[in-house]
Amino acid sequence: ALVAMYDSPDGRAARDASSLLQTLGRTGSPRALRLLLRALPRNPRAPQRDEDARRGAALAGLEAFARARGRIDPEAFDPLEALLAPAATEGSTPDAARAYVATVLGLLGATENPRASRVVGPYLQSPHHPLRVAAARALARLGVASVEGPAARGLGDPDPAVRLALADGITRTGGSAVVEALIAVWVSSQPVDRASAARALGRSAARVPALRDRTALLLASSLRDASA
């Protein structure tokens, strides 16, 4: 009934109502998801203020959908990725643009689509703290395949929220490539959260028999050095 209301000819006012889009998201309905994704692209002929408000409502509806269902269908990856095009934030203030991108990164994480890792990963290098946190939390759900190096280096981020989220993502999905990246960070001179790195390294190496002994020796050597 809500979808029909949004699509009805006399539902133009409802299209601009954020409460309707968020209510649609809370239903967790596949039809509601399709409608919310359809509401995301900007109409270049409409006033930007109206379009930004409608798109913001659609994003809030997708966040409600993710909470209701626990995830967003992986097929939503393509329309969500398109929202990160530079043109998507034209005319926005820097703070509004960063908040918008952080929301989209979170939604990409909720798709749990492995293809999203390569899109989210570069934001770990952002100079803006909210974007690094959003990227790390998204990768905690997506896994770190294809971004093993940036994820391992992210364990040296000054923000503990970034380090903990990355450690969780590495621990859940790390394979031989991320173990190699973690070892490289561990033996380098760059700063790293040793507690998070050790946890991620130990649990990831447990899934990679070929690297298990090497990792154990590295951690044991570090413990000896610390107690010396």
Short mmCIF file of C-alpha atoms in Angstrom, two decimals:
data_model
loop_
_atom_site.label_atom_id
_atom_site.label_comp_id
_atom_site.label_asym_id
_atom_site.label_seq_id
_atom_site.Cartn_x
_atom_site.Cartn_y
_atom_site.Cartn_z
CA ALA A 1 0.00 0.00 0.00
CA LEU A 2 2.86 2.41 0.78
CA VAL A 3 4.54 1.70 -2.54
CA ALA A 4 1.27 2.25 -4.37
CA MET A 5 0.82 5.56 -2.52
CA TYR A 6 4.27 6.73 -3.60
CA ASP A 7 3.67 5.72 -7.22
CA SER A 8 0.11 7.04 -7.52
CA PRO A 9 -0.52 10.07 -9.77
CA ASP A 10 -1.84 12.06 -6.83
CA GLY A 11 1.10 11.11 -4.62
CA ARG A 12 3.41 13.92 -5.68
CA ALA A 13 3.42 15.52 -2.25
CA ALA A 14 4.13 12.16 -0.66
CA ARG A 15 7.21 11.77 -2.83
CA ASP A 16 8.79 14.64 -0.96
CA ALA A 17 7.85 13.36 2.48
CA SER A 18 10.85 11.89 4.25
CA SER A 19 8.56 10.10 6.68
CA LEU A 20 7.06 8.04 3.83
CA LEU A 21 10.44 6.98 2.45
CA GLN A 22 11.69 6.03 5.91
CA THR A 23 8.49 4.12 6.60
CA LEU A 24 8.98 2.25 3.33
CA GLY A 25 12.51 1.37 4.43
CA ARG A 26 11.32 0.00 7.75
CA THR A 27 9.06 -2.50 5.97
CA GLY A 28 12.10 -4.38 4.66
CA SER A 29 10.08 -5.11 1.53
CA PRO A 30 11.92 -5.90 -1.74
CA ARG A 31 9.48 -3.58 -3.54
CA ALA A 32 10.32 -0.82 -1.08
CA LEU A 33 14.03 -1.35 -1.74
CA ARG A 34 13.51 -1.01 -5.49
CA LEU A 35 11.57 2.21 -4.97
CA LEU A 36 14.19 3.67 -2.62
CA LEU A 37 16.95 2.92 -5.11
CA ARG A 38 14.87 4.50 -7.86
CA ALA A 39 14.54 7.65 -5.77
CA LEU A 40 18.31 8.15 -5.46
CA PRO A 41 19.41 9.75 -8.76
CA ARG A 42 19.08 13.50 -9.04
CA ASN A 43 16.72 15.06 -11.53
CA PRO A 44 18.86 17.81 -13.13
CA ARG A 45 15.74 19.78 -14.07
CA ALA A 46 14.43 19.98 -10.50
CA PRO A 47 15.58 22.54 -7.91
CA GLN A 48 18.72 21.26 -6.20
CA ARG A 49 17.37 21.94 -2.72
CA ASP A 50 14.32 19.76 -3.37
CA GLU A 51 16.42 17.03 -4.95
CA ASP A 52 18.89 17.01 -2.06
CA ALA A 53 16.04 16.71 0.43
CA ARG A 54 14.44 13.84 -1.48
CA ARG A 55 17.73 12.02 -1.91
CA GLY A 56 18.53 12.46 1.77
CA ALA A 57 15.15 10.97 2.63
CA ALA A 58 15.81 8.03 0.31
CA LEU A 59 19.19 7.42 1.97
CA ALA A 60 17.55 7.53 5.39
CA GLY A 61 14.99 5.03 4.08
CA LEU A 62 17.81 2.71 2.95
CA GLU A 63 19.42 2.95 6.38
CA ALA A 64 16.06 1.99 7.91
CA PHE A 65 15.81 -0.89 5.43
CA ALA A 66 19.29 -2.13 6.43
CA ARG A 67 18.32 -2.04 10.12
CA ALA A 68 15.08 -3.92 9.41
CA ARG A 69 16.67 -6.62 7.28
CA GLY A 70 20.18 -6.65 8.72
CA ARG A 71 21.62 -5.95 5.26
CA ILE A 72 20.83 -4.54 1.83
CA ASP A 73 20.65 -6.83 -1.19
CA PRO A 74 24.06 -7.06 -2.94
CA GLU A 75 22.38 -5.99 -6.20
CA ALA A 76 22.09 -2.49 -4.72
CA PHE A 77 25.85 -2.05 -5.15
CA ASP A 78 25.72 -0.44 -8.62
CA PRO A 79 23.19 2.33 -7.85
CA LEU A 80 24.94 3.05 -4.56
CA GLU A 81 28.38 3.22 -6.17
CA ALA A 82 27.01 5.73 -8.68
CA LEU A 83 26.21 8.05 -5.76
CA LEU A 84 29.93 8.57 -5.16
CA ALA A 85 30.49 10.24 -8.53
CA PRO A 86 31.91 13.77 -8.07
CA ALA A 87 28.80 15.31 -9.59
CA ALA A 88 26.70 13.84 -6.78
CA THR A 89 27.92 16.46 -4.30
CA GLU A 90 28.14 19.48 -6.59
CA GLY A 91 26.77 22.54 -4.84
CA SER A 92 26.94 20.96 -1.38
CA THR A 93 28.93 22.44 1.49
CA PRO A 94 32.07 20.47 2.41
CA ASP A 95 30.50 19.22 5.67
CA ALA A 96 27.30 18.17 3.91
CA ALA A 97 29.27 16.42 1.16
CA ARG A 98 31.34 14.47 3.70
CA ALA A 99 28.23 13.46 5.66
CA TYR A 100 26.61 12.30 2.44
CA VAL A 101 29.64 10.23 1.39
CA ALA A 102 29.91 8.67 4.86
CA THR A 103 26.25 7.59 4.62
CA VAL A 104 26.81 6.02 1.20
CA LEU A 105 29.91 4.16 2.45
CA GLY A 106 27.86 2.72 5.29
CA LEU A 107 25.17 1.58 2.86
CA LEU A 108 27.78 -0.02 0.61
CA GLY A 109 29.01 -1.95 3.63
CA ALA A 110 25.46 -3.12 4.32
CA THR A 111 25.29 -4.72 0.86
CA GLU A 112 28.04 -7.14 1.93
CA ASN A 113 28.94 -7.26 -1.75
CA PRO A 114 32.68 -8.10 -2.13
CA ARG A 115 32.87 -5.72 -5.10
CA ALA A 116 32.31 -2.81 -2.73
CA SER A 117 35.67 -3.27 -0.96
CA ARG A 118 37.62 -1.72 -3.84
CA VAL A 119 35.29 1.31 -3.78
CA VAL A 120 35.38 1.78 -0.02
CA GLY A 121 39.08 1.04 0.54
CA PRO A 122 40.54 4.31 -0.81
CA TYR A 123 38.58 6.29 1.77
CA LEU A 124 40.85 4.83 4.47
CA GLN A 125 43.38 7.39 3.23
CA SER A 126 40.99 10.33 3.56
CA PRO A 127 42.23 13.29 5.60
CA HIS A 128 38.74 13.50 7.06
CA HIS A 129 38.16 11.43 10.17
CA PRO A 130 34.42 10.68 9.59
CA LEU A 131 35.17 9.20 6.16
CA ARG A 132 37.95 6.96 7.49
CA VAL A 133 35.65 5.72 10.25
CA ALA A 134 32.82 5.07 7.78
CA ALA A 135 35.16 3.22 5.42
CA ALA A 136 36.62 1.08 8.21
CA ARG A 137 33.18 0.14 9.52
CA ALA A 138 32.02 -0.73 6.01
CA LEU A 139 35.08 -2.94 5.51
CA ALA A 140 34.35 -4.69 8.81
CA ARG A 141 31.25 -6.02 7.03
CA LEU A 142 32.62 -6.37 3.52
CA GLY A 143 35.96 -7.93 4.35
CA VAL A 144 39.29 -6.65 3.15
CA ALA A 145 39.83 -8.64 -0.05
CA SER A 146 41.57 -6.43 -2.65
CA VAL A 147 42.47 -3.76 -0.05
CA GLU A 148 44.72 -5.79 2.24
CA GLY A 149 47.59 -3.29 2.24
CA PRO A 150 45.49 -0.20 3.07
CA ALA A 151 43.58 -2.19 5.71
CA ALA A 152 46.78 -3.33 7.39
CA ARG A 153 48.26 0.16 7.32
CA GLY A 154 45.00 1.50 8.72
CA LEU A 155 45.83 -0.24 11.99
CA GLY A 156 48.13 2.71 12.56
CA ASP A 157 45.31 5.25 12.21
CA PRO A 158 45.19 7.77 15.09
CA ASP A 159 41.48 7.03 15.63
CA PRO A 160 40.76 3.89 17.69
CA ALA A 161 37.37 3.46 15.97
CA VAL A 162 39.17 2.99 12.65
CA ARG A 163 41.70 0.56 14.10
CA LEU A 164 39.12 -1.60 15.87
CA ALA A 165 36.79 -1.78 12.86
CA LEU A 166 39.63 -2.75 10.55
CA ALA A 167 40.87 -5.37 12.99
CA ASP A 168 37.37 -6.87 13.00
CA GLY A 169 37.23 -6.94 9.19
CA ILE A 170 40.68 -8.48 8.91
CA THR A 171 39.89 -11.05 11.59
CA ARG A 172 36.70 -12.14 9.83
CA THR A 173 37.99 -12.42 6.30
CA GLY A 174 41.77 -12.14 6.21
CA GLY A 175 43.68 -14.67 4.12
CA SER A 176 47.29 -15.05 3.06
CA ALA A 177 47.44 -11.64 1.32
CA VAL A 178 46.34 -9.72 4.41
CA VAL A 179 48.64 -11.76 6.67
CA GLU A 180 51.55 -10.78 4.42
CA ALA A 181 50.41 -7.14 4.58
CA LEU A 182 50.14 -7.28 8.37
CA ILE A 183 53.60 -8.80 8.67
CA ALA A 184 55.00 -6.03 6.47
CA VAL A 185 53.41 -3.38 8.68
CA TRP A 186 54.51 -5.14 11.86
CA VAL A 187 58.20 -5.22 10.90
CA SER A 188 58.21 -1.68 9.43
CA SER A 189 58.90 1.49 11.38
CA GLN A 190 55.43 2.95 10.78
CA PRO A 191 53.11 3.34 13.76
CA VAL A 192 50.60 0.56 14.33
CA ASP A 193 48.21 -0.49 17.08
CA ARG A 194 50.12 -3.59 18.18
CA ALA A 195 47.24 -5.05 20.19
CA SER A 196 44.80 -4.84 17.27
CA ALA A 197 47.43 -5.99 14.78
CA ALA A 198 48.41 -8.96 16.93
CA ARG A 199 44.81 -10.07 17.29
CA ALA A 200 44.13 -9.71 13.58
CA LEU A 201 47.41 -11.35 12.65
CA GLY A 202 46.97 -14.33 14.95
CA ARG A 203 43.37 -15.07 13.95
CA SER A 204 43.98 -14.55 10.25
CA ALA A 205 47.09 -16.71 10.24
CA ALA A 206 45.11 -19.50 11.87
CA ARG A 207 43.28 -19.85 8.53
CA VAL A 208 46.52 -19.91 6.53
CA PRO A 209 48.57 -22.97 7.53
CA ALA A 210 51.49 -22.00 5.31
CA LEU A 211 51.99 -18.78 7.29
CA ARG A 212 51.06 -20.03 10.76
CA ASP A 213 54.58 -20.88 11.92
CA ARG A 214 56.08 -17.68 10.51
CA THR A 215 53.43 -15.60 12.26
CA ALA A 216 53.88 -17.41 15.57
CA LEU A 217 57.64 -16.79 15.46
CA LEU A 218 57.12 -13.12 14.66
CA LEU A 219 54.69 -12.61 17.55
CA ALA A 220 56.89 -14.58 19.96
CA SER A 221 59.94 -12.52 18.96
CA SER A 222 58.01 -9.30 19.53
CA LEU A 223 56.95 -10.50 23.00
CA ARG A 224 60.56 -11.26 23.89
CA ASP A 225 61.66 -7.84 22.67
CA ALA A 226 58.94 -6.16 24.71
CA SER A 227 59.91 -7.96 27.91
CA ALA A 228 63.64 -7.41 27.47
#
